[in-house]
Structures are given as structure tokens and as C-alpha cells.
mmCIF file of C-alpha atoms and ligand atoms in Angstrom:
data_model
loop_
_atom_site.group_PDB
_atom_site.id
_atom_site.type_symbol
_atom_site.label_atom_id
_atom_site.label_comp_id
_atom_site.label_asym_id
_atom_site.label_seq_id
_atom_site.Cartn_x
_atom_site.Cartn_y
_atom_site.Cartn_z
ATOM 1 C CA MET A 267 -0.042 -0.247 0.205
ATOM 2 C CA LEU A 268 1.237 3.711 -0.337
ATOM 3 C CA LYS A 269 2.416 5.991 1.694
ATOM 4 C CA PRO A 270 0.176 9.177 1.907
ATOM 5 C CA LEU A 271 2.638 12.191 0.876
ATOM 6 C CA ILE A 272 0.595 15.513 0.818
ATOM 7 C CA SER A 273 -1.148 16.416 3.618
ATOM 8 C CA GLN A 274 -5.131 16.212 3.896
ATOM 9 C CA ASP A 275 -5.060 20.097 4.048
ATOM 10 C CA LYS A 276 -3.645 20.126 0.454
ATOM 11 C CA ILE A 277 -5.472 17.444 -0.834
ATOM 12 C CA GLU A 278 -8.880 18.466 0.062
ATOM 13 C CA ALA A 279 -7.988 22.175 -1.475
ATOM 14 C CA PHE A 280 -6.970 19.445 -4.736
ATOM 15 C CA ARG A 281 -10.411 17.846 -4.370
ATOM 16 C CA LYS A 282 -12.535 21.371 -3.821
ATOM 17 C CA LEU A 283 -10.296 23.259 -7.073
ATOM 18 C CA MET A 284 -11.594 20.632 -9.288
ATOM 19 C CA GLU A 285 -14.909 20.644 -8.024
ATOM 20 C CA ALA A 286 -15.473 24.073 -9.407
ATOM 21 C CA SER A 287 -13.251 23.797 -12.324
ATOM 22 C CA ALA A 288 -14.621 22.791 -15.836
ATOM 23 C CA ASN A 289 -11.984 24.260 -17.959
ATOM 24 C CA VAL A 290 -8.137 22.815 -17.252
ATOM 25 C CA ALA A 291 -5.014 23.828 -18.837
ATOM 26 C CA VAL A 292 -2.052 22.012 -17.953
ATOM 27 C CA VAL A 293 1.830 23.261 -18.754
ATOM 28 C CA CYS A 294 4.806 22.019 -18.607
ATOM 29 C CA HIS A 295 8.661 23.158 -18.758
ATOM 30 C CA MET A 296 10.182 24.321 -22.655
ATOM 31 C CA THR A 297 12.156 21.517 -24.459
ATOM 32 C CA PRO A 298 9.406 19.046 -22.309
ATOM 33 C CA ASP A 299 11.574 15.600 -21.362
ATOM 34 C CA GLY A 300 9.277 12.516 -20.823
ATOM 35 C CA ASP A 301 8.308 13.641 -17.385
ATOM 36 C CA ALA A 302 7.139 16.383 -18.221
ATOM 37 C CA MET A 303 5.264 14.747 -21.539
ATOM 38 C CA GLY A 304 4.328 12.453 -19.417
ATOM 39 C CA SER A 305 3.067 13.913 -16.142
ATOM 40 C CA SER A 306 1.018 16.543 -18.917
ATOM 41 C CA LEU A 307 -0.263 13.750 -21.132
ATOM 42 C CA CYS A 308 -1.151 11.488 -17.955
ATOM 43 C CA LEU A 309 -3.611 14.601 -16.102
ATOM 44 C CA MET A 310 -4.898 15.424 -19.584
ATOM 45 C CA HIS A 311 -6.247 11.910 -19.655
ATOM 46 C CA VAL A 312 -7.523 11.376 -16.494
ATOM 47 C CA LEU A 313 -9.112 14.469 -15.847
ATOM 48 C CA ARG A 314 -11.073 13.945 -18.987
ATOM 49 C CA ALA A 315 -12.035 10.859 -17.858
ATOM 50 C CA ALA A 316 -13.665 13.189 -14.958
ATOM 51 C CA GLY A 317 -15.757 14.762 -17.624
ATOM 52 C CA LYS A 318 -13.127 17.992 -17.480
ATOM 53 C CA SER A 319 -12.057 19.705 -20.725
ATOM 54 C CA VAL A 320 -8.545 20.201 -20.885
ATOM 55 C CA SER A 321 -6.072 21.047 -23.115
ATOM 56 C CA VAL A 322 -1.792 20.718 -22.676
ATOM 57 C CA VAL A 323 0.242 23.651 -24.046
ATOM 58 C CA VAL A 324 4.315 23.088 -24.370
ATOM 59 C CA PRO A 325 6.320 25.854 -24.378
ATOM 60 C CA ASP A 326 7.867 24.654 -27.808
ATOM 61 C CA CYS A 327 7.624 20.997 -29.982
ATOM 62 C CA PRO A 328 8.624 18.360 -27.753
ATOM 63 C CA PRO A 329 11.049 15.812 -28.987
ATOM 64 C CA ASP A 330 10.612 13.253 -31.778
ATOM 65 C CA ASN A 331 11.229 10.440 -29.168
ATOM 66 C CA MET A 332 7.651 11.282 -27.061
ATOM 67 C CA MET A 333 5.985 11.695 -29.881
ATOM 68 C CA PHE A 334 4.707 8.176 -29.418
ATOM 69 C CA LEU A 335 3.138 9.008 -25.795
ATOM 70 C CA PRO A 336 -1.067 8.704 -26.064
ATOM 71 C CA GLY A 337 -2.203 12.347 -26.680
ATOM 72 C CA ALA A 338 0.975 13.443 -27.475
ATOM 73 C CA ASP A 339 -0.273 14.856 -31.045
ATOM 74 C CA GLU A 340 -3.449 16.837 -29.103
ATOM 75 C CA VAL A 341 -0.690 18.921 -27.141
ATOM 76 C CA THR A 342 -0.787 23.206 -28.719
ATOM 77 C CA VAL A 343 2.980 23.942 -28.745
ATOM 78 C CA ALA A 344 2.920 27.566 -27.916
ATOM 79 C CA SER A 345 5.467 28.804 -29.768
ATOM 80 C CA TYR A 346 3.866 27.987 -33.006
ATOM 81 C CA HIS A 347 0.257 29.038 -31.898
ATOM 82 C CA PRO A 348 0.903 31.509 -29.324
ATOM 83 C CA THR A 349 -2.960 32.912 -30.022
ATOM 84 C CA LYS A 350 -4.186 29.862 -29.203
ATOM 85 C CA ALA A 351 -2.120 28.906 -26.316
ATOM 86 C CA LYS A 352 -3.133 32.403 -24.500
ATOM 87 C CA TYR A 353 -7.168 31.930 -25.540
ATOM 88 C CA ILE A 354 -6.301 28.252 -23.474
ATOM 89 C CA PHE A 355 -5.091 30.064 -20.135
ATOM 90 C CA ALA A 356 -7.230 32.956 -20.759
ATOM 91 C CA ARG A 357 -10.419 30.555 -20.998
ATOM 92 C CA ALA A 358 -9.192 28.248 -17.946
ATOM 93 C CA ASP A 359 -10.645 27.684 -14.428
ATOM 94 C CA VAL A 360 -7.519 26.011 -13.391
ATOM 95 C CA ILE A 361 -4.255 25.772 -14.887
ATOM 96 C CA PHE A 362 -1.783 22.925 -13.617
ATOM 97 C CA MET A 363 1.952 23.829 -13.476
ATOM 98 C CA LEU A 364 3.958 20.639 -14.431
ATOM 99 C CA ASP A 365 7.232 19.412 -13.995
ATOM 100 C CA PHE A 366 9.001 23.229 -13.254
ATOM 101 C CA ASN A 367 9.650 24.947 -10.306
ATOM 102 C CA ASP A 368 10.197 28.889 -12.003
ATOM 103 C CA LEU A 369 7.972 30.903 -14.791
ATOM 104 C CA LYS A 370 11.111 31.632 -16.791
ATOM 105 C CA ARG A 371 11.014 27.630 -17.871
ATOM 106 C CA ILE A 372 7.931 27.874 -19.800
ATOM 107 C CA ASP A 373 9.954 31.095 -21.509
ATOM 108 C CA ARG A 374 7.127 33.563 -23.643
ATOM 109 C CA THR A 375 3.876 31.213 -22.231
ATOM 110 C CA ALA A 376 4.517 32.476 -18.780
ATOM 111 C CA PRO A 377 2.784 36.384 -20.157
ATOM 112 C CA PHE A 378 0.110 34.203 -20.873
ATOM 113 C CA VAL A 379 -0.185 32.204 -17.431
ATOM 114 C CA GLU A 380 0.443 35.269 -15.746
ATOM 115 C CA MET A 381 -2.559 37.321 -17.441
ATOM 116 C CA SER A 382 -5.020 34.386 -16.632
ATOM 117 C CA LYS A 383 -7.499 34.584 -14.106
ATOM 118 C CA ALA A 384 -7.496 30.814 -13.679
ATOM 119 C CA ARG A 385 -6.880 29.297 -10.126
ATOM 120 C CA ARG A 386 -3.109 27.912 -9.829
ATOM 121 C CA ILE A 387 -2.010 23.861 -9.217
ATOM 122 C CA LEU A 388 1.614 23.389 -9.169
ATOM 123 C CA VAL A 389 2.548 19.595 -9.152
ATOM 124 C CA ASP A 390 7.048 19.327 -9.256
ATOM 125 C CA HIS A 391 10.054 18.279 -8.117
ATOM 126 C CA HIS A 392 12.113 20.700 -8.834
ATOM 127 C CA LEU A 393 14.761 22.101 -5.429
ATOM 128 C CA GLU A 394 13.123 25.758 -4.478
ATOM 129 C CA PRO A 395 9.847 26.676 -6.229
ATOM 130 C CA ALA A 396 9.465 30.260 -7.017
ATOM 131 C CA VAL A 397 5.764 30.325 -8.177
ATOM 132 C CA ARG A 398 2.852 31.124 -7.206
ATOM 133 C CA ALA A 399 0.209 28.895 -6.856
ATOM 134 C CA ASP A 400 -2.940 28.365 -4.907
ATOM 135 C CA VAL A 401 -2.650 24.519 -4.291
ATOM 136 C CA SER A 402 1.486 23.618 -4.611
ATOM 137 C CA VAL A 403 2.379 20.117 -4.533
ATOM 138 C CA SER A 404 6.197 20.629 -4.541
ATOM 139 C CA TYR A 405 8.766 17.989 -3.406
ATOM 140 C CA PRO A 406 11.964 17.857 -4.590
ATOM 141 C CA GLU A 407 13.427 14.741 -3.353
ATOM 142 C CA LYS A 408 10.521 12.887 -5.218
ATOM 143 C CA SER A 409 11.985 11.365 -8.426
ATOM 144 C CA SER A 410 9.737 12.512 -10.715
ATOM 145 C CA THR A 411 6.790 15.101 -11.584
ATOM 146 C CA CYS A 412 5.015 11.742 -12.841
ATOM 147 C CA ALA A 413 5.482 9.836 -9.720
ATOM 148 C CA LEU A 414 4.163 12.677 -7.580
ATOM 149 C CA LEU A 415 1.113 13.436 -9.857
ATOM 150 C CA TYR A 416 0.110 9.774 -9.251
ATOM 151 C CA THR A 417 0.213 10.044 -5.618
ATOM 152 C CA LEU A 418 -1.693 12.918 -5.887
ATOM 153 C CA LEU A 419 -4.625 11.148 -7.750
ATOM 154 C CA TRP A 420 -4.277 8.034 -5.286
ATOM 155 C CA GLN A 421 -4.788 10.400 -2.640
ATOM 156 C CA ALA A 422 -7.900 12.414 -4.040
ATOM 157 C CA GLY A 423 -9.178 9.216 -5.037
ATOM 158 C CA MET A 424 -8.961 9.135 -8.748
ATOM 159 C CA ASP A 425 -6.529 6.689 -9.244
ATOM 160 C CA SER A 426 -9.871 4.531 -10.858
ATOM 161 C CA LEU A 427 -9.737 7.074 -13.766
ATOM 162 C CA ILE A 428 -6.271 6.207 -14.693
ATOM 163 C CA ASP A 429 -6.258 4.086 -17.556
ATOM 164 C CA VAL A 430 -4.127 2.775 -19.899
ATOM 165 C CA ASP A 431 -2.836 5.457 -21.778
ATOM 166 C CA ALA A 432 -2.854 7.607 -18.599
ATOM 167 C CA ALA A 433 -0.537 4.573 -17.119
ATOM 168 C CA THR A 434 1.870 4.519 -19.828
ATOM 169 C CA CYS A 435 2.191 7.884 -20.204
ATOM 170 C CA CYS A 436 2.869 8.411 -15.827
ATOM 171 C CA CYS A 437 5.397 5.417 -15.997
ATOM 172 C CA ALA A 438 7.151 6.711 -19.207
ATOM 173 C CA GLY A 439 7.952 10.177 -16.665
ATOM 174 C CA MET A 440 8.801 7.698 -13.932
ATOM 175 C CA MET A 441 11.274 6.031 -15.931
ATOM 176 C CA THR A 442 13.127 8.276 -17.892
ATOM 177 C CA ASP A 443 13.192 10.866 -14.479
ATOM 178 C CA THR A 444 14.740 7.689 -12.851
ATOM 179 C CA GLY A 445 17.460 6.250 -15.809
ATOM 180 C CA ASN A 446 14.623 3.133 -16.048
ATOM 181 C CA PHE A 447 14.880 2.914 -12.506
ATOM 182 C CA SER A 448 18.856 3.343 -12.178
ATOM 183 C CA TYR A 449 19.353 6.264 -9.945
ATOM 184 C CA ASN A 450 16.706 8.412 -7.602
ATOM 185 C CA SER A 451 15.553 5.186 -7.495
ATOM 186 C CA ASN A 452 15.860 3.792 -3.830
ATOM 187 C CA ASP A 453 12.146 4.926 -2.490
ATOM 188 C CA PRO A 454 10.242 1.741 -2.330
ATOM 189 C CA GLU A 455 7.059 3.956 -3.002
ATOM 190 C CA LEU A 456 8.276 4.130 -6.610
ATOM 191 C CA TYR A 457 7.493 0.278 -6.892
ATOM 192 C CA LYS A 458 4.573 0.465 -5.259
ATOM 193 C CA ILE A 459 3.344 2.888 -8.035
ATOM 194 C CA LEU A 460 5.409 0.694 -11.054
ATOM 195 C CA ALA A 461 3.660 -1.877 -9.933
ATOM 196 C CA ALA A 462 -0.107 -0.311 -10.148
ATOM 197 C CA LEU A 463 0.726 0.891 -13.272
ATOM 198 C CA VAL A 464 1.704 -2.305 -14.856
ATOM 199 C CA GLU A 465 -1.682 -3.752 -13.002
ATOM 200 C CA LYS A 466 -3.318 -0.968 -15.324
ATOM 201 C CA GLY A 467 -1.972 -2.394 -18.351
ATOM 202 C CA VAL A 468 0.822 -0.413 -19.236
ATOM 203 C CA ASP A 469 3.657 -2.997 -21.360
ATOM 204 C CA LYS A 470 6.533 -1.828 -19.436
ATOM 205 C CA ASP A 471 9.469 -3.689 -21.924
ATOM 206 C CA ALA A 472 7.660 -2.494 -24.573
ATOM 207 C CA LEU A 473 7.600 0.545 -22.990
ATOM 208 C CA TYR A 474 12.176 0.849 -22.463
ATOM 209 C CA ALA A 475 12.334 -0.550 -25.744
ATOM 210 C CA ARG A 476 10.672 2.374 -26.643
ATOM 211 C CA ILE A 477 12.092 5.701 -24.899
ATOM 212 C CA PHE A 478 15.718 3.284 -24.403
ATOM 213 C CA ASN A 479 16.099 1.536 -27.043
ATOM 214 C CA THR A 480 15.249 2.845 -30.476
ATOM 215 C CA SER A 481 16.978 5.145 -31.974
ATOM 216 C CA SER A 482 17.202 6.954 -35.331
ATOM 217 C CA LEU A 483 20.476 5.952 -37.451
ATOM 218 C CA ASN A 484 21.434 9.859 -36.877
ATOM 219 C CA ARG A 485 21.195 9.727 -33.238
ATOM 220 C CA ILE A 486 23.845 6.554 -32.888
ATOM 221 C CA ARG A 487 25.867 8.218 -35.636
ATOM 222 C CA ILE A 488 25.997 11.345 -33.767
ATOM 223 C CA MET A 489 26.329 9.426 -30.518
ATOM 224 C CA GLY A 490 29.353 7.881 -31.443
ATOM 225 C CA TYR A 491 30.873 10.741 -32.741
ATOM 226 C CA SER A 492 30.401 12.823 -29.923
ATOM 227 C CA GLN A 493 32.123 10.164 -27.767
ATOM 228 C CA TYR A 494 35.046 9.537 -29.933
ATOM 229 C CA ALA A 495 36.011 12.754 -31.573
ATOM 230 C CA LYS A 496 34.351 14.949 -29.120
ATOM 231 C CA MET A 497 34.827 14.339 -25.297
ATOM 232 C CA ARG A 498 37.247 15.941 -23.762
ATOM 233 C CA VAL A 499 38.728 14.338 -20.227
ATOM 234 C CA LEU A 500 40.212 16.814 -17.912
ATOM 235 C CA PRO A 501 41.447 14.730 -14.563
ATOM 236 C CA GLU A 502 42.713 17.761 -12.636
ATOM 237 C CA HIS A 503 39.193 18.367 -12.193
ATOM 238 C CA LYS A 504 37.318 15.158 -12.491
ATOM 239 C CA ALA A 505 35.304 16.314 -15.287
ATOM 240 C CA ALA A 506 34.369 15.403 -18.620
ATOM 241 C CA LEU A 507 33.500 18.052 -21.794
ATOM 242 C CA ILE A 508 31.380 17.603 -25.087
ATOM 243 C CA THR A 509 30.955 20.072 -27.048
ATOM 244 C CA LEU A 510 28.643 19.975 -30.637
ATOM 245 C CA SER A 511 28.779 23.210 -32.821
ATOM 246 C CA ARG A 512 26.028 24.309 -35.328
ATOM 247 C CA ASP A 513 27.617 22.596 -38.066
ATOM 248 C CA GLU A 514 28.408 18.932 -36.438
ATOM 249 C CA LEU A 515 24.616 19.175 -35.775
ATOM 250 C CA ASN A 516 24.009 19.722 -39.195
ATOM 251 C CA GLU A 517 25.675 17.176 -40.487
ATOM 252 C CA PHE A 518 24.242 14.479 -38.681
ATOM 253 C CA ASP A 519 21.019 16.393 -39.587
ATOM 254 C CA TYR A 520 20.258 16.429 -36.001
ATOM 255 C CA LYS A 521 17.006 16.621 -34.782
ATOM 256 C CA LYS A 522 16.317 17.440 -30.999
ATOM 257 C CA GLY A 523 16.325 14.610 -28.423
ATOM 258 C CA ASP A 524 19.125 12.816 -30.849
ATOM 259 C CA THR A 525 22.227 13.292 -28.290
ATOM 260 C CA GLU A 526 19.351 13.237 -25.378
ATOM 261 C CA ALA A 527 21.259 11.238 -22.855
ATOM 262 C CA LEU A 528 24.594 12.055 -24.120
ATOM 263 C CA VAL A 529 26.022 14.206 -21.276
ATOM 264 C CA ASN A 530 25.382 10.842 -18.716
ATOM 265 C CA VAL A 531 27.904 8.257 -21.053
ATOM 266 C CA PRO A 532 31.305 10.306 -19.473
ATOM 267 C CA LEU A 533 29.833 9.305 -16.114
ATOM 268 C CA SER A 534 30.150 5.743 -16.200
ATOM 269 C CA VAL A 535 34.184 6.213 -16.131
ATOM 270 C CA PRO A 536 34.737 5.728 -12.094
ATOM 271 C CA GLY A 537 36.989 8.814 -11.947
ATOM 272 C CA ILE A 538 34.584 11.247 -13.510
ATOM 273 C CA VAL A 539 32.573 13.042 -11.095
ATOM 274 C CA TYR A 540 30.713 15.420 -13.470
ATOM 275 C CA SER A 541 30.181 15.902 -16.736
ATOM 276 C CA VAL A 542 29.067 19.112 -19.099
ATOM 277 C CA TYR A 543 27.575 18.826 -22.642
ATOM 278 C CA LEU A 544 27.745 22.007 -24.596
ATOM 279 C CA ARG A 545 25.181 22.493 -27.763
ATOM 280 C CA GLU A 546 25.454 25.504 -30.239
ATOM 281 C CA ASP A 547 22.099 25.503 -30.746
ATOM 282 C CA GLU A 548 22.121 29.162 -32.624
ATOM 283 C CA PRO A 549 24.569 31.410 -33.447
ATOM 284 C CA ASP A 550 25.490 32.645 -30.316
ATOM 285 C CA TYR A 551 23.069 30.301 -28.011
ATOM 286 C CA VAL A 552 25.134 27.698 -26.358
ATOM 287 C CA LYS A 553 22.967 25.324 -24.381
ATOM 288 C CA VAL A 554 24.558 23.498 -21.002
ATOM 289 C CA SER A 555 23.558 20.276 -19.413
ATOM 290 C CA MET A 556 25.392 19.336 -16.644
ATOM 291 C CA ARG A 557 26.092 15.528 -14.872
ATOM 292 C CA SER A 558 27.818 14.266 -11.726
ATOM 293 C CA LYS A 559 27.843 11.553 -9.220
ATOM 294 C CA GLY A 560 27.375 11.734 -5.385
ATOM 295 C CA ASP A 561 27.487 15.353 -3.186
ATOM 296 C CA PHE A 562 29.151 17.365 -6.183
ATOM 297 C CA SER A 563 26.290 19.696 -7.340
ATOM 298 C CA VAL A 564 25.937 20.967 -10.933
ATOM 299 C CA LYS A 565 23.351 22.665 -10.017
ATOM 300 C CA GLU A 566 24.963 25.072 -8.070
ATOM 301 C CA ILE A 567 27.518 25.876 -10.574
ATOM 302 C CA CYS A 568 24.387 25.968 -13.586
ATOM 303 C CA GLU A 569 22.699 28.778 -11.475
ATOM 304 C CA CYS A 570 25.886 30.978 -10.582
ATOM 305 C CA HIS A 571 27.325 30.674 -14.148
ATOM 306 C CA PHE A 572 25.063 29.785 -16.630
ATOM 307 C CA GLY A 573 21.399 31.180 -15.692
ATOM 308 C CA GLY A 574 20.153 27.927 -15.243
ATOM 309 C CA GLY A 575 19.057 25.271 -12.406
ATOM 310 C CA GLY A 576 17.953 21.617 -12.021
ATOM 311 C CA HIS A 577 18.757 19.047 -9.684
ATOM 312 C CA LYS A 578 22.034 18.566 -7.763
ATOM 313 C CA ASN A 579 23.254 15.169 -10.155
ATOM 314 C CA ALA A 580 21.593 17.002 -13.419
ATOM 315 C CA ALA A 581 21.458 20.440 -14.804
ATOM 316 C CA GLY A 582 20.928 22.608 -17.262
ATOM 317 C CA GLY A 583 21.011 26.658 -18.189
ATOM 318 C CA GLU A 584 22.723 28.506 -21.544
ATOM 319 C CA PHE A 585 25.351 30.877 -22.501
ATOM 320 C CA HIS A 586 24.877 33.675 -24.886
ATOM 321 C CA GLY A 587 27.895 34.242 -26.910
ATOM 322 C CA SER A 588 30.189 31.587 -29.333
ATOM 323 C CA LEU A 589 30.906 27.973 -28.464
ATOM 324 C CA GLY A 590 34.400 28.717 -28.052
ATOM 325 C CA ASP A 591 33.570 31.443 -25.385
ATOM 326 C CA ALA A 592 31.247 28.913 -23.633
ATOM 327 C CA VAL A 593 34.216 26.075 -23.624
ATOM 328 C CA ALA A 594 36.404 28.658 -22.120
ATOM 329 C CA ARG A 595 33.920 30.275 -19.630
ATOM 330 C CA VAL A 596 33.212 26.119 -18.551
ATOM 331 C CA ILE A 597 37.277 25.428 -18.064
ATOM 332 C CA GLY A 598 37.567 28.738 -16.527
ATOM 333 C CA ILE A 599 35.242 28.204 -13.240
ATOM 334 C CA MET A 600 36.424 24.553 -13.464
ATOM 335 C CA PRO A 601 39.380 25.148 -11.035
ATOM 336 C CA LEU A 602 36.285 26.683 -8.398
ATOM 337 C CA TYR A 603 34.565 23.449 -7.598
ATOM 338 C CA ASP A 604 37.947 21.755 -7.651
ATOM 339 C CA SER A 605 37.782 22.156 -3.575
ATOM 340 C CA LYS A 606 34.270 20.484 -3.726
ATOM 341 C CA LEU A 607 35.338 17.333 -5.265
ATOM 342 C CA PRO A 608 35.815 13.921 -3.174
ATOM 343 C CA GLY A 609 39.500 13.563 -2.350
ATOM 344 C CA ASP A 610 39.687 9.873 -3.364
ATOM 345 C CA GLY A 611 41.930 9.219 -6.389
ATOM 346 C CA CYS A 612 40.846 9.919 -9.957
ATOM 347 C CA GLY A 613 42.465 7.375 -11.619
ATOM 348 C CA ILE A 614 42.543 8.698 -15.068
ATOM 349 C CA ALA A 615 44.483 9.756 -17.321
ATOM 350 C CA SER A 616 44.458 12.979 -19.577
ATOM 351 C CA ASP A 617 43.411 12.128 -23.242
ATOM 352 C CA GLY A 618 45.772 15.143 -24.441
ATOM 353 C CA GLN A 619 42.983 16.932 -25.809
HETATM 354 P P1 5GP B 715 18.699 18.676 -19.508
HETATM 355 O O1 5GP B 715 20.344 18.633 -19.385
HETATM 356 O O2 5GP B 715 18.429 17.435 -19.662
HETATM 357 O O3 5GP B 715 18.452 19.824 -20.572
HETATM 358 O O4 5GP B 715 18.344 19.097 -18.387
HETATM 359 C C1 5GP B 715 18.470 18.256 -17.090
HETATM 360 C C2 5GP B 715 17.801 18.898 -15.577
HETATM 361 O O5 5GP B 715 18.388 19.962 -16.043
HETATM 362 C C3 5GP B 715 16.517 19.677 -16.065
HETATM 363 O O6 5GP B 715 15.687 18.366 -15.828
HETATM 364 C C4 5GP B 715 16.011 20.557 -15.544
HETATM 365 O O7 5GP B 715 15.615 20.402 -14.248
HETATM 366 C C5 5GP B 715 17.456 21.458 -15.728
HETATM 367 N N1 5GP B 715 17.542 22.241 -16.697
HETATM 368 C C6 5GP B 715 18.075 22.549 -17.775
HETATM 369 N N2 5GP B 715 18.183 23.697 -18.659
HETATM 370 C C7 5GP B 715 17.501 24.482 -17.817
HETATM 371 C C8 5GP B 715 17.543 25.905 -17.566
HETATM 372 O O8 5GP B 715 18.159 26.523 -18.957
HETATM 373 N N3 5GP B 715 17.105 26.778 -16.470
HETATM 374 C C9 5GP B 715 16.950 25.520 -15.418
HETATM 375 N N4 5GP B 715 16.375 26.621 -14.631
HETATM 376 N N5 5GP B 715 17.150 24.500 -15.652
HETATM 377 C C10 5GP B 715 17.305 23.755 -16.434
HETATM 378 MN MN1 MN B 716 11.013 15.858 -13.936
#
């Protein structure tokens, strides 16, 4: 039996708000990942089953590899259809904000939410929520928004409305935010939720194959190239750095999601404590992704130097300038964090790049 997590006051407030709301808008963070898409679509299916009119808005285009999720083709992409997105928020009685802790994370969709008179419900697992909500379900210790959403629905007595499509979306987010239950996954509650979702008909093996074992040829090639030719090891900082320029991305006909999880790869080397991936998305705009192991916080680095944030071991940000300047910035700040590295021997040799 799952353990109740959310206070009864919040559950009551959530139930009252739902009873009073016919039109629901759901929004998640830009560049939506499996947890953002999975939680938004799970909620869409459940609330439609409860008789609500539900629209999901994503700030920008979801990656191709999440478009298989049931209902993904129904989302409104705000960057393509701003007028429609604005209307969805304006007519909503309630707005669900899923998998983000700050309106900055929904980019140009933020003013639509701010202008709306709708009540707001936040369900999120990022540290330090900085967004106003009438009901705030924020648990940074939880590994995914999807697991949190399931717990909320279960505590509110709505889990019977979770059908196989909703369960599949929920399971997808739990899997992607834990690397298929390989990190942040020691919470026994996770497996109770997983069991409930499989009982609802989720084909977990097929979902794994679809999410983790399905690649385009271009993805396989760009992943191989990046690891072979573009990974620089900095043993003195126990770090690895991977960069991809616009020319390189174009050469491999890069599509969003093609380098998903690339930043994790260097961490499989025991001596590497953190890994940085710089992707030149636009001229003078570089997307920064970082991952770390143990107590070393990449969230702090992304917050202090790249206007970003995230979680202790998975964070991101951005750099306005050339790729070369972004590399110089990263290498320049690494010594500032040397004292936070674990003291044990590194055991990796410089690759001389
Ligand atoms: P990724 O490296 O997969 O893009 O992002 C990893 C995590 O870092 C995300 O789940 C998100 O929490 C956070 N993140 C990524 N990019 C940004 C950003 O630009 N700003 C903030 N605040 N967080 C980010
Ligand atoms: Mn998440």
C-alpha cells in the first residue's frame, strides 16, 4: 500500500478546486522531456475521464522520441500557436503547472499564465519553487513529477480514472527521470506505483524498448561521433566536456532528442565526477547540460554561471556567446569547484585533447 505523502489540507484544496473547474489548462517546461510530457498527458487523460475539458500547452516543440505517448499529437505548441495558447489559459478555470519551479522555465508562455485569472496548481520536484500557486505540491526529494502526480491522484481518490493510456504516460516519466530506475530510485514507493501502473495494463518492457532502445541512424552516429571525437577529459577537475557545434549538428541532421543522455555517458568512467555538454543551438546561443555523481552539485554551477538550475546531479542552463567562449567559461570556472570534488584518487589519464 502506497504511503500518503501530501497533507490532507492540500488534498482537500485540490479536490475543491477540481470540483469547481470545468476548463483545465496544463503546462510543462520548455524542451519537454519524458517527465514533463508524461505527467501532462497522464493528467489530461485522467481529467478528461473525470469529465473536464483539458488542453495541454507545451512552450516549444516536444522531441520526436516522446511523440509516441498517447495524446502527444493533441498538445498545443505555444511557440507555433501563441494565439491559441493564450486563449487556452484565458478561458481556463484552473492551470496545472507541471515539472517546473519557475515561470522562466516556460519561456514566452509565462505572460499567458500570468495574465490568466485561473487558479493554479503546481506539481513539481525541483528545489526551491519560485512560482505562486493556490495548491503547491512540491517535493524535491521525489524522483519525478509523474510519481508525485500518481500519489496526488491516489490520495484524492482519482486513481481509478487512470486508464492504460494515462498509466503509460505516467510510467514513461518515472522511467526517464530515473534512467529506467537506475538512479534516484531507492524509494520503495516508486515500485508500488510501478506495480499499480503495470496492473493497469502498461507494457513496461515495450515502453523501455520504445524510450531507451529506439534510435534513428543519425542519433547512433552523432552519439558515437561525440564520444569518440568530441569528449575531452579533464582529469585534474575529474570532469569531462563534450561540445557540438552547429556545423556538426547539421552534418548529422540533428533533431531534438538525438543527443539525449549523451551527457550521462562520461559518468560511467569511475574517476569522472561531473560531465558537461555544450550544444551550439543558434549562433551565439549555447545550451548547457551537466550531470554529476554523489554530493557534487552541478545545479550550483548552472545557477551561478549559466542562468539555469535543476537538480543536484542533473542541471542545465544557457550561454549567450560563441561555442568557443562557452568552452573557455566552463574551463575557467572548473578550478573554483575543485575543492568540492571527492578526495579519492581519480585514476584517469588526460587524453591530451
Ligand atoms: P537537461 O540537461 O536534460 O537539459 O536538463 C537537466 C535538468 O536541468 C532539467 O530537468 C531541468 O531541471 C534543468 N535545466 C535544464 N536546463 C535548464 C535551464 O535553462 N534553466 C533551469 N532553471 N533549469 C534547467
Ligand atoms: Mn522531472
